[in-house]
GROMACS .gro file of C-alpha atoms in nm:
model
  169
    1GLU     CA    1   0.026  -0.016   0.003
    2GLU     CA    2   0.298   0.241   0.092
    3MET     CA    3   0.434   0.206  -0.275
    4GLU     CA    4   0.076   0.252  -0.432
    5ASP     CA    5   0.049   0.560  -0.202
    6VAL     CA    6   0.409   0.684  -0.342
    7SER     CA    7   0.314   0.615  -0.680
    8LEU     CA    8   0.022   0.862  -0.654
    9GLU     CA    9   0.253   1.085  -0.498
   10LEU     CA   10   0.492   1.092  -0.806
   11GLU     CA   11   0.194   1.164  -1.041
   12ALA     CA   12   0.117   1.433  -0.829
   13MET     CA   13   0.422   1.577  -0.866
   14ASP     CA   14   0.434   1.517  -1.216
   15ALA     CA   15   0.102   1.659  -1.269
   16VAL     CA   16   0.208   1.985  -1.069
   17TYR     CA   17   0.559   2.022  -1.197
   18ARG     CA   18   0.557   1.874  -1.527
   19HIS     CA   19   0.894   1.900  -1.715
   20ASP     CA   20   1.043   2.068  -1.400
   21CYS     CA   21   1.021   1.740  -1.200
   22ARG     CA   22   1.260   1.438  -1.298
   23ILE     CA   23   1.176   1.137  -1.110
   24LEU     CA   24   1.508   0.951  -1.063
   25GLN     CA   25   1.381   0.664  -0.866
   26ARG     CA   26   1.018   0.541  -0.787
   27TRP     CA   27   1.094   0.332  -0.481
   28PRO     CA   28   1.203   0.468  -0.250
   29PRO     CA   29   1.117   0.781  -0.424
   30HIS     CA   30   1.411   1.000  -0.527
   31LEU     CA   31   1.329   1.300  -0.730
   32GLU     CA   32   1.478   1.633  -0.840
   33VAL     CA   33   1.241   1.933  -0.891
   34LEU     CA   34   1.304   2.265  -1.026
   35LEU     CA   35   1.143   2.544  -0.818
   36LYS     CA   36   1.120   2.927  -0.858
   37PRO     CA   37   0.920   3.199  -0.692
   38ARG     CA   38   0.574   3.273  -0.764
   39THR     CA   39   0.603   3.565  -1.005
   40ALA     CA   40   0.336   3.491  -1.262
   41ASP     CA   41   0.595   3.346  -1.492
   42GLU     CA   42   0.797   3.658  -1.522
   43LEU     CA   43   1.126   3.578  -1.534
   44PRO     CA   44   1.310   3.926  -1.501
   45LEU     CA   45   1.142   3.897  -1.160
   46GLN     CA   46   1.274   3.580  -1.052
   47PHE     CA   47   1.570   3.643  -0.875
   48VAL     CA   48   1.634   3.284  -0.703
   49GLU     CA   49   1.566   2.930  -0.807
   50ILE     CA   50   1.666   2.595  -0.690
   51VAL     CA   51   1.655   2.224  -0.809
   52LEU     CA   52   1.572   2.058  -0.501
   53SER     CA   53   1.672   1.682  -0.464
   54ILE     CA   54   1.403   1.498  -0.238
   55LYS     CA   55   1.538   1.128  -0.144
   56ALA     CA   56   1.371   0.892   0.074
   57GLY     CA   57   1.443   0.604   0.233
   58ASP     CA   58   1.267   0.236   0.261
   59LYS     CA   59   1.051   0.363   0.570
   60TYR     CA   60   0.906   0.666   0.392
   61PRO     CA   61   0.664   0.808   0.484
   62SER     CA   62   0.714   0.725   0.845
   63HIS     CA   63   1.099   0.831   0.828
   64PRO     CA   64   1.109   1.185   0.610
   65PRO     CA   65   1.319   1.197   0.324
   66LYS     CA   66   1.677   1.408   0.285
   67PHE     CA   67   1.701   1.686   0.089
   68GLU     CA   68   1.965   1.850  -0.099
   69LEU     CA   69   2.005   2.187  -0.288
   70VAL     CA   70   2.169   2.056  -0.625
   71LEU     CA   71   2.170   2.364  -0.805
   72VAL     CA   72   2.132   2.704  -0.627
   73LYS     CA   73   2.083   3.039  -0.808
   74GLY     CA   74   2.040   3.375  -0.621
   75LEU     CA   75   2.033   3.252  -0.265
   76ASP     CA   76   2.321   3.322  -0.047
   77VAL     CA   77   2.450   3.048   0.239
   78SER     CA   78   2.228   3.172   0.489
   79ARG     CA   79   1.884   3.162   0.306
   80GLN     CA   80   2.001   2.800   0.193
   81ILE     CA   81   2.049   2.657   0.549
   82ASN     CA   82   1.724   2.843   0.651
   83LEU     CA   83   1.559   2.644   0.349
   84LEU     CA   84   1.696   2.307   0.444
   85THR     CA   85   1.617   2.376   0.806
   86GLY     CA   86   1.262   2.479   0.735
   87LEU     CA   87   1.196   2.176   0.464
   88GLU     CA   88   1.333   1.924   0.747
   89LEU     CA   89   1.101   2.076   1.017
   90GLU     CA   90   0.817   2.025   0.787
   91ALA     CA   91   0.919   1.684   0.685
   92ASN     CA   92   0.906   1.598   1.027
   93ARG     CA   93   0.565   1.746   1.105
   94LEU     CA   94   0.443   1.554   0.820
   95SER     CA   95   0.580   1.233   0.924
   96ASN     CA   96   0.337   0.934   0.821
   97GLU     CA   97   0.181   1.161   0.545
   98PRO     CA   98   0.239   1.193   0.180
   99MET     CA   99   0.443   1.505   0.179
  100LEU     CA  100   0.597   1.537  -0.162
  101VAL     CA  101   0.411   1.805  -0.324
  102THR     CA  102   0.373   1.971   0.031
  103ILE     CA  103   0.751   2.011   0.073
  104SER     CA  104   0.791   2.112  -0.279
  105GLU     CA  105   0.517   2.393  -0.199
  106PHE     CA  106   0.675   2.490   0.122
  107ALA     CA  107   0.998   2.556  -0.084
  108VAL     CA  108   0.831   2.789  -0.357
  109ASP     CA  109   0.665   2.974  -0.054
  110PHE     CA  110   1.027   3.033   0.095
  111LEU     CA  111   1.179   3.098  -0.233
  112THR     CA  112   0.864   3.385  -0.327
  113SER     CA  113   0.953   3.538   0.038
  114ASN     CA  114   1.318   3.535  -0.030
  115ASN     CA  115   1.291   3.653  -0.376
  116TYR     CA  116   1.567   3.902  -0.365
  117PRO     CA  117   1.920   3.925  -0.510
  118GLU     CA  118   2.222   3.863  -0.297
  119GLY     CA  119   2.551   4.034  -0.333
  120ASP     CA  120   2.678   4.358  -0.432
  121CYS     CA  121   2.548   4.582  -0.749
  122CYS     CA  122   2.789   4.505  -1.073
  123PHE     CA  123   2.774   4.895  -1.134
  124CYS     CA  124   2.814   5.071  -0.798
  125LEU     CA  125   2.951   4.785  -0.585
  126PHE     CA  126   2.745   4.875  -0.310
  127PRO     CA  127   2.508   4.608  -0.175
  128LEU     CA  128   2.152   4.532  -0.371
  129VAL     CA  129   1.970   4.488  -0.061
  130ASP     CA  130   1.952   4.781   0.179
  131PRO     CA  131   1.851   4.609   0.514
  132ALA     CA  132   1.660   4.928   0.617
  133LEU     CA  133   1.410   4.913   0.325
  134ASP     CA  134   1.163   4.650   0.237
  135HIS     CA  135   1.320   4.456  -0.028
  136ALA     CA  136   0.971   4.447  -0.186
  137HIS     CA  137   1.006   4.814  -0.269
  138GLN     CA  138   1.353   4.802  -0.396
  139HIS     CA  139   1.424   4.803  -0.779
  140TYR     CA  140   1.694   4.566  -0.912
  141MET     CA  141   1.756   4.430  -1.270
  142LYS     CA  142   1.932   4.089  -1.365
  143LEU     CA  143   2.127   3.932  -1.658
  144MET     CA  144   1.900   3.624  -1.759
  145SER     CA  145   2.146   3.405  -1.826
  146CYS     CA  146   2.391   3.443  -1.552
  147PHE     CA  147   2.183   3.589  -1.239
  148HIS     CA  148   2.419   3.854  -1.233
  149CYS     CA  149   2.212   4.174  -1.087
  150PHE     CA  150   2.238   4.566  -1.011
  151HIS     CA  151   2.004   4.849  -0.914
  152SER     CA  152   1.784   4.957  -1.182
  153ASP     CA  153   1.910   5.299  -1.123
  154CYS     CA  154   2.251   5.219  -1.187
  155PHE     CA  155   2.185   5.042  -1.498
  156SER     CA  156   1.986   5.340  -1.612
  157ASP     CA  157   2.276   5.570  -1.565
  158TRP     CA  158   2.516   5.303  -1.753
  159TRP     CA  159   2.275   5.310  -2.045
  160LYS     CA  160   2.260   5.680  -2.055
  161TRP     CA  161   2.648   5.676  -2.034
  162LEU     CA  162   2.700   5.420  -2.301
  163PRO     CA  163   2.579   5.601  -2.606
  164ALA     CA  164   2.764   5.898  -2.512
  165ASP     CA  165   3.075   5.704  -2.481
  166SER     CA  166   3.024   5.535  -2.817
  167THR     CA  167   2.965   5.854  -2.991
  168ALA     CA  168   3.311   5.998  -2.861
  169SER     CA  169   3.494   5.711  -3.003
   0.00000   0.00000   0.00000
């Protein structure tokens, strides 16, 4: 019966995450899922994303699965640790219950609430996030391919300067 329940869980994961979910092993379940913050699929507004590995043992779901961040974009180490700790606590809370979709949605919620860039602006070299301000009201931009981020104002200043420099040479 447990294997049948897990099979239904894996079907649910496939239905919810489609091509972003890769089932590596059906029993005990082992999968990787690409997770992004909820931004209505507006890629320029997604500053973080992960590939989460969920690997369960023979005693799943009575024993929670192990989690690993296989690929991380935009999340600093502190937020990675907070996410993994939160996933472990949530999995322990859900022990003996189907949890694959719930755990994945927990991670998506975390990414949504932590959807801001890390590090310094590529132009001015000041921190991207001002801790004194609500990050929801700060404006950033990112390069889509590599997730390098910068302040919108810095990019605008650079863009205005660029044509002037090009015509001078």
